[in-house]
Amino acid sequence: MERLTTRAKQVSNKEMTLMERIYLPAILHGMGVTLKHFFMKKASVRYPEVQRPFSPVYRGVHVLKRDEEGRERCTACGLCAVACPAEAITMVAEERKKGEEHLYREEKYAAVYEINQLRCIFCGLCEEACPKEAIFLTDKITPVEEDRASFIYGKDKLVEPLDKRVDVSKRQSWRLNQA
Amino acid sequence: MAKVTIDGHTVEVPDGTTILNAARLVGGETVPPAMCYYSSLKGSGGKCRTCLVEVSKGSEKDPRPMPKLVASCSTPVMDGMEVKNKTSPRVLDARKGVVEFLLINHPLDCPICDQAGECHLQDLAFEHGKSATRYEFKRREFEKIDIGPYIQLHMTRCILCYRCVYTADQLTNGRVHGVMKRGDAAEISTFIEKAIDNDFSGNVIDVCPVGALTDRTFRFKSRVWYTKPMDAHRDCDKCCGKAVLWMVGNEVYRVTARKDQFGEVKEFICNTCRFDKKEASDWTIEGPRMIDRHSVISANKYFEPEPEHTPLLNKA
C-alpha cells in the first residue's frame, strides 16, 4: 500500500541501553532546545502594551458615520439589511420633522438601528451595499460583554459621537484605489 | 387577422392590435418595456418612448422598412410585418437614450423612495440605462404635496406618463385635474386634490410607474422587500375586492391591487379596501403571491412560502 506520510517511524519494543535508561542526555538535549528559544525572535507581542498593526481594511465593529455638518448619513434604506447574509441588521425608519434638519441629512432616517454583533460575521457587505456611505467597519474589536443582550448594538453604540469622530478615510482611499 | 413576426417569433393577432400587445402574446424578452402605456386605461401610451421598436418590414403588401423607430404601444400591426426589439442594436441604443432622458429630472433618492424595489423606472434603468449621467444642470424641484389624507405627490419624481390623469379621468367622474404648463415646466396639477373624494382615487398610486404618487399610510413604514405579498379578497360592495396584502408577520402594512406580469392592474380596488382594511381579519387570505425569483422582493426569503399559513390567518 502507498504510504500516506514520509515521517512515520517504526515503533520497537527493544530493551533500552544504559545511556537511554539514565535519561540525562535526553533531558540535557531537551533543555538545550528550550535554551535556544530564549534567543530566538518571539512569535507573540506583549499585548496590550504592544499592538500589531491592523490592515487598513480590517473589518471590526461597525460605525454609523455623520457628514461634515454632523448630521447622520443613514437614511434607513434597508440595503445593508437585505445584503446581510447573517441577518444581523434591523431598522425602523421615521420621517424627519421640521427643525430636525441639523440632525439627519435625508428626509427619512433610522429611528432604530440595531446590529447583533453575535450574528454578524464581519463580511463587510453592509458597507459595500450602503448608497449613502453611512456604515463602515472599523479596526475596533467587539468588546467583551457579560450578557447576550449587550451585544445587540443600537444607535447609541453605532453612531459616531460628535466629539470623537471615527476616521475611515483610509478604507475609503483604499477602496478608490481598488476601483 | 394579421401575422406578425417579432424577434423571430411569429404570432397571429386580430387586426388593429398594437405591436406591444402582439409582443406580450409572445412574452419573455420580446416584450418592449413600457412606462406610460397601460392596457386598462384608454388612450394611454405614446409619451415615454421606451417601447420603441424597429420595423424591418412594413407589411406583406409594402415590404419597405419603416425609416424611424416606432412606438410599439400605439402602432397597429400589419399582415406580414417584421419587428425587431431586443435583436436590434438601434433599438437598444435608442432605449438607452430614452432612459437617460427620463432620468434627467428624476432625483437619485431611491434609498428614501417607497417605490424602490417595485419601481418600473428602476428596473428600466437597471436593464437599459447607463450608470452615469451627462446632465450637469440643476434638476427641477418641487415641494411634496399631500393629496388628501392617503396620497402624497412627489412631483420631483414624476416622469409625466399621464397614467394617473387617465385613471382619474376614466375611473372617477368629473375630473378636475391634468397636466399643466408645458415642456420642461409641465407638472401634474394640484387640482388633483379635488378628485380625491372619489372611491377609486387610490388607484393612481398603483398606476404610477415611479414613486411620484405614494401611499401615505405606508410612508416610510417598511421597504417593499421586507414585506411579504399575500393574495387576499374580501366582500366589497364597491369593487372586486381582490387585492394583495403586503404583510410583515400577521400585520398588514399595505394593500394594493393585483398587478399582472407586466405590472398593470386589471381590476382596480376601492379606497376602503386599500386604506381602511388594514387588519388581517378583514380579509380572506388565499396564499402567498408568486413573485419573480429575481425580484428584490423575494430577496432574503429563504423558505418557500407555505400555503399552510392560510388557515392560521383566517381565524376571524
CSV table of C-alpha atoms in Angstrom, one decimal:
chain,number,residue,atom,x,y,z
A,1,MET,CA,0.0,0.0,0.0
A,2,GLU,CA,1.2,3.5,-0.7
A,3,ARG,CA,2.4,5.3,2.3
A,4,LEU,CA,0.5,8.3,3.5
A,5,THR,CA,3.4,10.1,5.1
A,6,THR,CA,7.2,10.0,4.9
A,7,ARG,CA,7.6,10.8,8.6
A,8,ALA,CA,6.2,7.6,10.0
A,9,LYS,CA,8.5,5.8,12.5
A,10,GLN,CA,8.7,2.2,13.2
A,11,VAL,CA,7.8,1.5,16.9
A,12,SER,CA,10.0,-1.0,18.6
A,13,ASN,CA,9.9,-2.7,21.9
A,14,LYS,CA,13.6,-3.4,22.3
A,15,GLU,CA,15.4,-3.1,25.6
A,16,MET,CA,16.9,0.4,26.2
A,17,THR,CA,20.6,0.8,26.6
A,18,LEU,CA,22.2,2.2,29.8
A,19,MET,CA,22.6,5.7,28.3
A,20,GLU,CA,19.0,5.7,27.4
A,21,ARG,CA,18.0,4.3,30.8
A,22,ILE,CA,19.6,7.1,32.8
A,23,TYR,CA,17.7,9.7,30.7
A,24,LEU,CA,20.2,12.5,31.4
A,25,PRO,CA,21.4,13.0,27.8
A,26,ALA,CA,17.8,13.3,26.6
A,27,ILE,CA,17.0,15.8,29.4
A,28,LEU,CA,20.0,17.9,28.5
A,29,HIS,CA,19.0,17.8,24.9
A,30,GLY,CA,15.6,19.0,25.7
A,31,MET,CA,16.9,21.8,27.9
A,32,GLY,CA,19.2,22.8,25.0
A,33,VAL,CA,16.1,23.2,22.8
A,34,THR,CA,14.4,25.4,25.4
A,35,LEU,CA,17.6,27.5,25.9
A,36,LYS,CA,17.8,28.0,22.2
A,37,HIS,CA,14.3,29.5,22.2
A,38,PHE,CA,15.4,32.2,24.7
A,39,PHE,CA,17.5,33.8,22.0
A,40,MET,CA,15.1,33.4,19.1
A,41,LYS,CA,12.7,36.1,17.8
A,42,LYS,CA,9.4,35.9,19.6
A,43,ALA,CA,6.3,35.0,17.8
A,44,SER,CA,4.0,36.9,20.1
A,45,VAL,CA,3.8,40.6,21.2
A,46,ARG,CA,3.2,41.9,24.7
A,47,TYR,CA,-0.5,42.9,24.2
A,48,PRO,CA,-1.9,45.4,25.2
A,49,GLU,CA,1.3,47.4,25.6
A,50,VAL,CA,2.3,46.5,22.1
A,51,GLN,CA,-0.3,46.1,19.4
A,52,ARG,CA,0.1,44.7,16.0
A,53,PRO,CA,-0.7,47.0,13.1
A,54,PHE,CA,-4.1,46.5,11.5
A,55,SER,CA,-4.8,46.2,7.9
A,56,PRO,CA,-6.3,49.4,6.6
A,57,VAL,CA,-9.4,47.4,5.6
A,58,TYR,CA,-9.6,45.3,8.8
A,59,ARG,CA,-13.3,44.5,9.4
A,60,GLY,CA,-14.2,45.2,13.0
A,61,VAL,CA,-17.1,46.8,14.8
A,62,HIS,CA,-19.4,49.0,12.6
A,63,VAL,CA,-19.8,52.7,12.8
A,64,LEU,CA,-22.6,54.9,11.5
A,65,LYS,CA,-21.0,58.0,10.1
A,66,ARG,CA,-22.1,61.5,10.2
A,67,ASP,CA,-21.5,64.0,7.4
A,68,GLU,CA,-19.3,67.1,7.6
A,69,GLU,CA,-22.1,69.1,9.4
A,70,GLY,CA,-22.6,66.3,12.0
A,71,ARG,CA,-25.9,65.0,10.6
A,72,GLU,CA,-26.5,61.3,10.4
A,73,ARG,CA,-25.9,59.9,7.0
A,74,CYS,CA,-28.1,56.8,7.3
A,75,THR,CA,-31.4,57.1,5.6
A,76,ALA,CA,-32.7,53.7,6.6
A,77,CYS,CA,-33.0,52.4,3.1
A,78,GLY,CA,-32.6,48.9,4.3
A,79,LEU,CA,-30.0,47.8,1.7
A,80,CYS,CA,-27.5,46.8,4.3
A,81,ALA,CA,-30.1,44.6,6.0
A,82,VAL,CA,-31.0,42.9,2.7
A,83,ALA,CA,-27.3,42.4,1.8
A,84,CYS,CA,-26.5,41.0,5.2
A,85,PRO,CA,-26.0,37.2,4.9
A,86,ALA,CA,-26.3,36.7,8.7
A,87,GLU,CA,-29.5,38.8,9.0
A,88,ALA,CA,-27.8,40.8,11.8
A,89,ILE,CA,-29.2,44.2,10.9
A,90,THR,CA,-32.7,45.5,11.7
A,91,MET,CA,-34.0,49.1,11.5
A,92,VAL,CA,-37.1,51.2,11.8
A,93,ALA,CA,-37.4,54.2,9.6
A,94,GLU,CA,-39.0,57.5,10.5
A,95,GLU,CA,-39.7,60.7,8.7
A,96,ARG,CA,-37.6,63.8,9.6
A,97,LYS,CA,-39.7,66.5,11.1
A,98,LYS,CA,-39.4,70.2,10.7
A,99,GLY,CA,-36.5,71.5,12.8
A,100,GLU,CA,-34.5,68.3,12.7
A,101,GLU,CA,-32.6,69.2,9.6
A,102,HIS,CA,-29.4,69.6,11.6
A,103,LEU,CA,-29.7,66.0,12.9
A,104,TYR,CA,-30.5,64.0,9.9
A,105,ARG,CA,-29.2,64.5,6.3
A,106,GLU,CA,-32.2,63.0,4.4
A,107,GLU,CA,-35.9,63.3,4.9
A,108,LYS,CA,-36.0,59.8,6.2
A,109,TYR,CA,-33.8,58.5,9.0
A,110,ALA,CA,-33.3,55.4,11.1
A,111,ALA,CA,-35.1,55.8,14.4
A,112,VAL,CA,-33.9,52.4,15.5
A,113,TYR,CA,-30.9,50.7,14.0
A,114,GLU,CA,-29.6,47.5,15.6
A,115,ILE,CA,-26.7,45.2,14.7
A,116,ASN,CA,-26.5,41.9,16.5
A,117,GLN,CA,-22.7,41.5,17.0
A,118,LEU,CA,-23.2,37.8,17.8
A,119,ARG,CA,-24.9,37.2,14.5
A,120,CYS,CA,-22.5,39.5,12.5
A,121,ILE,CA,-19.8,37.7,10.5
A,122,PHE,CA,-17.9,40.9,9.6
A,123,CYS,CA,-18.1,40.2,5.9
A,124,GLY,CA,-18.4,43.9,5.1
A,125,LEU,CA,-21.3,43.5,2.7
A,126,CYS,CA,-23.3,46.2,4.5
A,127,GLU,CA,-20.5,48.6,3.9
A,128,GLU,CA,-20.5,47.7,0.3
A,129,ALA,CA,-24.3,47.9,-0.1
A,130,CYS,CA,-24.6,51.3,1.5
A,131,PRO,CA,-25.6,54.0,-1.0
A,132,LYS,CA,-25.1,56.8,1.4
A,133,GLU,CA,-21.6,56.0,2.7
A,134,ALA,CA,-23.1,55.8,6.2
A,135,ILE,CA,-22.0,52.4,7.5
A,136,PHE,CA,-18.3,51.5,7.8
A,137,LEU,CA,-16.5,48.7,9.5
A,138,THR,CA,-13.6,49.9,11.8
A,139,ASP,CA,-10.5,48.4,13.2
A,140,LYS,CA,-12.1,48.1,16.6
A,141,ILE,CA,-12.7,44.6,18.0
A,142,THR,CA,-16.0,43.9,19.6
A,143,PRO,CA,-15.5,44.4,23.4
A,144,VAL,CA,-16.3,41.7,25.9
A,145,GLU,CA,-19.8,41.7,27.4
A,146,GLU,CA,-21.4,39.7,30.1
A,147,ASP,CA,-24.8,39.0,28.6
A,148,ARG,CA,-26.1,38.4,25.2
A,149,ALA,CA,-28.4,41.4,25.1
A,150,SER,CA,-25.5,43.8,25.3
A,151,PHE,CA,-24.2,42.5,22.0
A,152,ILE,CA,-27.2,44.0,20.2
A,153,TYR,CA,-25.7,47.3,19.3
A,154,GLY,CA,-28.2,50.1,19.0
A,155,LYS,CA,-27.7,53.6,17.7
A,156,ASP,CA,-26.1,54.7,21.0
A,157,LYS,CA,-23.1,52.5,20.3
A,158,LEU,CA,-23.1,52.6,16.5
A,159,VAL,CA,-23.4,56.3,15.6
A,160,GLU,CA,-20.1,58.1,15.9
A,161,PRO,CA,-20.0,60.7,18.7
A,162,LEU,CA,-19.8,64.3,17.5
A,163,ASP,CA,-16.7,65.0,19.6
A,164,LYS,CA,-15.0,61.7,18.8
A,165,ARG,CA,-15.3,61.2,15.0
A,166,VAL,CA,-14.1,57.9,13.6
A,167,ASP,CA,-11.6,58.2,10.7
A,168,VAL,CA,-12.5,55.9,7.8
A,169,SER,CA,-10.5,57.8,5.2
A,170,LYS,CA,-8.0,55.0,4.9
A,171,ARG,CA,-10.7,52.5,4.0
A,172,GLN,CA,-12.2,54.9,1.5
A,173,SER,CA,-9.0,55.7,-0.2
A,174,TRP,CA,-8.1,52.0,-0.3
A,175,ARG,CA,-11.5,51.4,-2.0
A,176,LEU,CA,-10.9,54.1,-4.5
A,177,ASN,CA,-7.5,52.7,-5.4
A,178,GLN,CA,-9.1,49.3,-5.9
A,179,ALA,CA,-11.9,50.6,-8.2
B,1,MET,CA,-56.1,38.5,-38.6
B,2,ALA,CA,-52.6,39.6,-39.2
B,3,LYS,CA,-49.4,37.6,-39.0
B,4,VAL,CA,-46.6,39.5,-37.4
B,5,THR,CA,-43.0,38.3,-36.6
B,6,ILE,CA,-41.3,39.9,-33.5
B,7,ASP,CA,-37.7,39.0,-32.8
B,8,GLY,CA,-38.2,35.8,-34.9
B,9,HIS,CA,-41.4,34.7,-33.1
B,10,THR,CA,-44.5,34.7,-35.3
B,11,VAL,CA,-47.9,35.3,-33.8
B,12,GLU,CA,-51.3,35.8,-35.4
B,13,VAL,CA,-53.3,38.6,-33.9
B,14,PRO,CA,-56.6,40.4,-34.8
B,15,ASP,CA,-56.3,43.5,-37.0
B,16,GLY,CA,-55.7,46.7,-35.1
B,17,THR,CA,-53.7,45.1,-32.3
B,18,THR,CA,-50.7,47.1,-31.4
B,19,ILE,CA,-47.1,45.7,-31.8
B,20,LEU,CA,-46.7,45.9,-28.0
B,21,ASN,CA,-49.8,43.8,-27.3
B,22,ALA,CA,-48.7,41.3,-30.0
B,23,ALA,CA,-45.3,41.1,-28.3
B,24,ARG,CA,-47.0,40.5,-25.0
B,25,LEU,CA,-48.6,37.4,-26.5
B,26,VAL,CA,-45.1,36.1,-27.3
B,27,GLY,CA,-43.9,37.1,-23.8
B,28,GLY,CA,-40.5,37.0,-22.3
B,29,GLU,CA,-37.6,39.0,-23.6
B,30,THR,CA,-39.6,40.0,-26.7
B,31,VAL,CA,-41.9,42.4,-24.8
B,32,PRO,CA,-40.7,46.0,-25.0
B,33,PRO,CA,-40.8,47.9,-21.7
B,34,ALA,CA,-43.5,50.5,-21.3
B,35,MET,CA,-43.6,53.3,-18.9
B,36,CYS,CA,-46.7,55.2,-20.0
B,37,TYR,CA,-48.8,52.6,-21.8
B,38,TYR,CA,-51.4,50.9,-19.5
B,39,SER,CA,-53.6,48.3,-21.1
B,40,SER,CA,-56.6,49.1,-18.8
B,41,LEU,CA,-56.5,52.8,-19.5
B,42,LYS,CA,-58.0,54.1,-22.7
B,43,GLY,CA,-55.8,56.5,-24.7
B,44,SER,CA,-52.6,55.8,-22.6
B,45,GLY,CA,-49.3,55.4,-24.4
B,46,GLY,CA,-47.1,57.1,-26.9
B,47,LYS,CA,-45.5,59.5,-24.4
B,48,CYS,CA,-42.4,57.9,-22.8
B,49,ARG,CA,-40.9,56.4,-26.0
B,50,THR,CA,-39.4,53.4,-24.0
B,51,CYS,CA,-41.3,50.9,-26.2
B,52,LEU,CA,-39.6,52.0,-29.4
B,53,VAL,CA,-39.1,49.1,-31.8
B,54,GLU,CA,-37.6,48.7,-35.3
B,55,VAL,CA,-40.0,47.7,-38.1
B,56,SER,CA,-37.7,45.9,-40.6
B,57,LYS,CA,-40.6,45.0,-42.9
B,58,GLY,CA,-43.7,47.1,-43.1
B,59,SER,CA,-46.2,44.5,-44.3
B,60,GLU,CA,-46.7,41.9,-47.0
B,61,LYS,CA,-48.0,44.4,-49.5
B,62,ASP,CA,-45.5,47.1,-48.8
B,63,PRO,CA,-42.3,45.4,-47.5
B,64,ARG,CA,-40.3,48.6,-47.1
B,65,PRO,CA,-38.9,49.0,-43.6
B,66,MET,CA,-40.1,52.0,-41.6
B,67,PRO,CA,-37.5,54.7,-41.7
B,68,LYS,CA,-37.6,55.5,-38.0
B,69,LEU,CA,-38.2,53.6,-34.8
B,70,VAL,CA,-41.8,53.4,-33.9
B,71,ALA,CA,-43.6,53.4,-30.6
B,72,SER,CA,-44.9,49.9,-30.3
B,73,CYS,CA,-47.7,50.8,-27.9
B,74,SER,CA,-49.5,52.9,-30.5
B,75,THR,CA,-48.5,51.3,-33.8
B,76,PRO,CA,-51.0,48.7,-35.1
B,77,VAL,CA,-49.6,45.6,-36.7
B,78,MET,CA,-49.9,44.9,-40.4
B,79,ASP,CA,-50.1,41.5,-42.0
B,80,GLY,CA,-46.6,40.2,-42.6
B,81,MET,CA,-44.9,42.8,-40.5
B,82,GLU,CA,-41.5,42.0,-39.1
B,83,VAL,CA,-40.4,43.8,-35.9
B,84,LYS,CA,-37.1,43.8,-34.1
B,85,ASN,CA,-37.0,44.6,-30.4
B,86,LYS,CA,-34.1,43.0,-28.5
B,87,THR,CA,-32.4,41.9,-31.7
B,88,SER,CA,-31.9,45.4,-33.0
B,89,PRO,CA,-28.9,47.4,-31.8
B,90,ARG,CA,-30.6,50.6,-33.0
B,91,VAL,CA,-33.5,49.9,-30.6
B,92,LEU,CA,-31.2,49.1,-27.6
B,93,ASP,CA,-29.2,52.3,-28.3
B,94,ALA,CA,-32.3,54.4,-28.6
B,95,ARG,CA,-33.7,53.0,-25.4
B,96,LYS,CA,-30.5,53.9,-23.6
B,97,GLY,CA,-31.0,57.4,-24.7
B,98,VAL,CA,-34.7,57.4,-23.6
B,99,VAL,CA,-33.7,56.2,-20.2
B,100,GLU,CA,-31.2,58.9,-19.9
B,101,PHE,CA,-33.8,61.5,-20.9
B,102,LEU,CA,-36.3,60.1,-18.3
B,103,LEU,CA,-33.7,60.3,-15.6
B,104,ILE,CA,-32.7,63.9,-16.4
B,105,ASN,CA,-35.0,65.3,-13.9
B,106,HIS,CA,-35.5,62.2,-11.8
B,107,PRO,CA,-33.8,62.6,-8.4
B,108,LEU,CA,-31.5,59.9,-7.1
B,109,ASP,CA,-33.5,59.3,-4.0
B,110,CYS,CA,-34.2,55.6,-4.3
B,111,PRO,CA,-32.9,54.9,-0.8
B,112,ILE,CA,-35.7,57.1,0.5
B,113,CYS,CA,-38.4,56.4,-2.0
B,114,ASP,CA,-41.2,54.0,-1.0
B,115,GLN,CA,-41.5,52.7,-4.6
B,116,ALA,CA,-37.9,51.3,-4.6
B,117,GLY,CA,-38.0,47.6,-5.3
B,118,GLU,CA,-41.2,47.7,-7.4
B,119,CYS,CA,-40.3,50.8,-9.5
B,120,HIS,CA,-40.5,50.4,-13.2
B,121,LEU,CA,-38.1,53.2,-13.8
B,122,GLN,CA,-35.6,51.5,-11.5
B,123,ASP,CA,-35.9,48.2,-13.4
B,124,LEU,CA,-35.7,50.0,-16.8
B,125,ALA,CA,-32.6,51.9,-15.8
B,126,PHE,CA,-31.0,48.8,-14.4
B,127,GLU,CA,-31.6,46.9,-17.6
B,128,HIS,CA,-31.2,49.5,-20.3
B,129,GLY,CA,-29.5,52.6,-18.8
B,130,LYS,CA,-26.0,53.7,-18.2
B,131,SER,CA,-24.8,54.2,-14.6
B,132,ALA,CA,-23.6,57.7,-15.3
B,133,THR,CA,-25.5,60.9,-16.3
B,134,ARG,CA,-24.3,63.6,-18.6
B,135,TYR,CA,-26.7,66.1,-17.2
B,136,GLU,CA,-24.9,68.9,-15.4
B,137,PHE,CA,-27.7,71.3,-14.6
B,138,LYS,CA,-30.0,71.7,-11.7
B,139,ARG,CA,-32.8,69.2,-11.6
B,140,ARG,CA,-36.3,70.6,-11.2
B,141,GLU,CA,-37.5,70.6,-7.7
B,142,PHE,CA,-41.0,70.8,-6.2
B,143,GLU,CA,-42.4,70.7,-2.7
B,144,LYS,CA,-44.2,67.5,-2.0
B,145,ILE,CA,-47.9,67.8,-1.8
B,146,ASP,CA,-50.4,65.8,0.3
B,147,ILE,CA,-53.3,65.0,-1.9
B,148,GLY,CA,-55.9,64.2,0.8
B,149,PRO,CA,-55.1,62.0,3.8
B,150,TYR,CA,-54.0,59.0,1.8
B,151,ILE,CA,-51.9,60.0,-1.2
B,152,GLN,CA,-48.7,62.0,-1.5
B,153,LEU,CA,-47.4,63.6,-4.7
B,154,HIS,CA,-43.7,64.0,-5.2
B,155,MET,CA,-43.6,66.0,-8.4
B,156,THR,CA,-39.8,65.7,-8.5
B,157,ARG,CA,-40.0,62.0,-9.2
B,158,CYS,CA,-42.7,62.3,-11.9
B,159,ILE,CA,-41.9,61.3,-15.4
B,160,LEU,CA,-45.1,62.7,-16.8
B,161,CYS,CA,-46.5,59.4,-18.1
B,162,TYR,CA,-50.1,60.7,-17.7
B,163,ARG,CA,-51.3,57.4,-16.3
B,164,CYS,CA,-52.7,59.0,-13.2
B,165,VAL,CA,-54.5,61.6,-15.3
B,166,TYR,CA,-56.2,58.8,-17.3
B,167,THR,CA,-57.0,56.9,-14.2
B,168,ALA,CA,-58.7,59.9,-12.6
B,169,ASP,CA,-60.4,60.6,-15.9
B,170,GLN,CA,-61.7,57.1,-16.5
B,171,LEU,CA,-62.3,55.6,-13.1
B,172,THR,CA,-63.7,58.7,-11.4
B,173,ASN,CA,-66.4,61.0,-12.6
B,174,GLY,CA,-65.8,64.7,-13.0
B,175,ARG,CA,-62.1,65.0,-13.5
B,176,VAL,CA,-60.8,68.4,-12.4
B,177,HIS,CA,-57.1,68.0,-13.0
B,178,GLY,CA,-54.5,67.3,-15.6
B,179,VAL,CA,-51.0,68.2,-16.6
B,180,MET,CA,-50.4,71.9,-16.5
B,181,LYS,CA,-47.8,74.0,-18.2
B,182,ARG,CA,-45.6,72.8,-21.0
B,183,GLY,CA,-42.3,71.0,-21.7
B,184,ASP,CA,-39.8,71.3,-19.0
B,185,ALA,CA,-42.2,73.1,-16.7
B,186,ALA,CA,-45.0,70.6,-17.1
B,187,GLU,CA,-46.5,69.2,-13.8
B,188,ILE,CA,-49.4,67.3,-12.5
B,189,SER,CA,-51.8,70.0,-11.4
B,190,THR,CA,-52.7,70.3,-7.7
B,191,PHE,CA,-56.3,70.3,-8.8
B,192,ILE,CA,-56.0,66.6,-8.5
B,193,GLU,CA,-56.8,67.2,-4.8
B,194,LYS,CA,-60.4,67.8,-5.9
B,195,ALA,CA,-60.7,64.3,-7.4
B,196,ILE,CA,-59.9,62.8,-4.1
B,197,ASP,CA,-63.4,62.4,-2.8
B,198,ASN,CA,-63.8,59.6,-5.3
B,199,ASP,CA,-63.7,56.0,-4.1
B,200,PHE,CA,-61.2,54.9,-6.7
B,201,SER,CA,-58.7,57.7,-6.4
B,202,GLY,CA,-56.2,55.4,-4.6
B,203,ASN,CA,-55.5,53.6,-7.9
B,204,VAL,CA,-53.3,56.5,-9.1
B,205,ILE,CA,-50.8,55.0,-6.6
B,206,ASP,CA,-50.8,51.7,-8.4
B,207,VAL,CA,-50.6,53.0,-11.9
B,208,CYS,CA,-47.7,55.4,-11.1
B,209,PRO,CA,-44.6,53.7,-12.6
B,210,VAL,CA,-42.3,55.7,-10.3
B,211,GLY,CA,-42.6,56.9,-6.7
B,212,ALA,CA,-44.4,60.2,-7.6
B,213,LEU,CA,-47.7,59.1,-6.1
B,214,THR,CA,-47.3,57.1,-2.9
B,215,ASP,CA,-49.4,55.7,-0.2
B,216,ARG,CA,-49.3,58.0,2.8
B,217,THR,CA,-50.5,55.2,5.1
B,218,PHE,CA,-47.4,53.2,4.1
B,219,ARG,CA,-44.9,56.1,4.0
B,220,PHE,CA,-41.6,55.0,5.4
B,221,LYS,CA,-43.2,52.1,7.3
B,222,SER,CA,-41.1,49.5,5.7
B,223,ARG,CA,-39.3,48.7,2.5
B,224,VAL,CA,-41.1,46.7,-0.2
B,225,TRP,CA,-38.7,43.8,0.1
B,226,TYR,CA,-39.3,43.3,3.8
B,227,THR,CA,-43.0,42.8,3.3
B,228,LYS,CA,-44.5,39.6,2.1
B,229,PRO,CA,-47.2,39.8,-0.6
B,230,MET,CA,-50.3,37.7,0.0
B,231,ASP,CA,-53.2,37.3,-2.3
B,232,ALA,CA,-56.4,38.1,-0.4
B,233,HIS,CA,-60.0,39.0,-1.1
B,234,ARG,CA,-63.0,40.4,0.8
B,235,ASP,CA,-66.6,41.1,0.0
B,236,CYS,CA,-66.7,44.6,-1.2
B,237,ASP,CA,-69.8,46.3,-2.5
B,238,LYS,CA,-67.8,48.9,-4.4
B,239,CYS,CA,-65.1,46.9,-6.1
B,240,CYS,CA,-64.0,43.4,-6.9
B,241,GLY,CA,-62.4,43.1,-3.5
B,242,LYS,CA,-59.3,41.2,-4.9
B,243,ALA,CA,-56.1,42.7,-3.5
B,244,VAL,CA,-52.6,42.0,-2.5
B,245,LEU,CA,-51.7,42.4,1.2
B,246,TRP,CA,-48.1,43.3,1.9
B,247,MET,CA,-47.6,41.8,5.3
B,248,VAL,CA,-44.9,41.6,8.0
B,249,GLY,CA,-45.8,38.7,10.2
B,250,ASN,CA,-49.5,39.0,10.8
B,251,GLU,CA,-49.7,42.7,10.3
B,252,VAL,CA,-50.9,44.2,7.1
B,253,TYR,CA,-48.6,47.1,6.1
B,254,ARG,CA,-50.1,48.0,2.8
B,255,VAL,CA,-52.9,46.9,0.4
B,256,THR,CA,-52.6,47.2,-3.4
B,257,ALA,CA,-54.4,45.9,-6.4
B,258,ARG,CA,-53.2,42.8,-8.2
B,259,LYS,CA,-50.7,43.6,-10.9
B,260,ASP,CA,-50.1,41.2,-13.8
B,261,GLN,CA,-46.8,40.2,-15.2
B,262,PHE,CA,-46.5,43.5,-17.0
B,263,GLY,CA,-47.1,45.4,-13.8
B,264,GLU,CA,-50.5,46.5,-14.8
B,265,VAL,CA,-53.7,46.4,-12.7
B,266,LYS,CA,-56.7,44.8,-14.4
B,267,GLU,CA,-59.2,45.0,-11.6
B,268,PHE,CA,-59.0,48.3,-9.7
B,269,ILE,CA,-59.8,48.4,-6.0
B,270,CYS,CA,-61.6,51.0,-4.0
B,271,ASN,CA,-60.2,53.3,-1.3
B,272,THR,CA,-62.0,51.4,1.5
B,273,CYS,CA,-60.2,48.2,0.7
B,274,ARG,CA,-56.9,50.0,0.1
B,275,PHE,CA,-56.7,52.3,3.0
B,276,ASP,CA,-59.2,51.3,5.7
B,277,LYS,CA,-58.9,47.5,5.8
B,278,LYS,CA,-55.5,47.1,7.4
B,279,GLU,CA,-56.3,44.1,9.6
B,280,ALA,CA,-55.6,40.5,8.6
B,281,SER,CA,-59.1,39.6,9.9
B,282,ASP,CA,-60.7,41.9,7.4
B,283,TRP,CA,-59.5,39.7,4.6
B,284,THR,CA,-59.7,36.1,3.4
B,285,ILE,CA,-56.1,35.3,2.6
B,286,GLU,CA,-55.7,33.0,-0.3
B,287,GLY,CA,-52.0,32.4,0.0
B,288,PRO,CA,-48.6,33.9,-0.9
B,289,ARG,CA,-48.4,35.8,-4.2
B,290,MET,CA,-46.0,34.4,-6.8
B,291,ILE,CA,-43.1,36.9,-7.2
B,292,ASP,CA,-40.3,36.6,-9.7
B,293,ARG,CA,-37.4,34.9,-8.1
B,294,HIS,CA,-35.0,37.6,-9.4
B,295,SER,CA,-37.0,40.4,-7.9
B,296,VAL,CA,-35.6,42.1,-4.8
B,297,ILE,CA,-39.0,41.4,-3.2
B,298,SER,CA,-38.0,37.8,-2.9
B,299,ALA,CA,-34.5,38.5,-1.6
B,300,ASN,CA,-33.5,37.1,1.7
B,301,LYS,CA,-36.6,34.9,1.9
B,302,TYR,CA,-35.0,31.5,2.2
B,303,PHE,CA,-38.2,29.4,2.6
B,304,GLU,CA,-40.8,28.6,0.1
B,305,PRO,CA,-43.9,30.4,1.2
B,306,GLU,CA,-46.2,27.7,2.6
B,307,PRO,CA,-49.9,27.7,1.9
B,308,GLU,CA,-50.5,26.1,5.3
B,309,HIS,CA,-50.2,29.5,6.9
B,310,THR,CA,-53.6,30.4,5.4
B,311,PRO,CA,-55.9,28.8,8.0
B,312,LEU,CA,-53.9,30.4,10.8
B,313,LEU,CA,-54.6,33.9,9.4
B,314,ASN,CA,-58.3,33.1,8.8
B,315,LYS,CA,-59.2,32.9,12.4
B,316,ALA,CA,-61.6,35.8,12.5
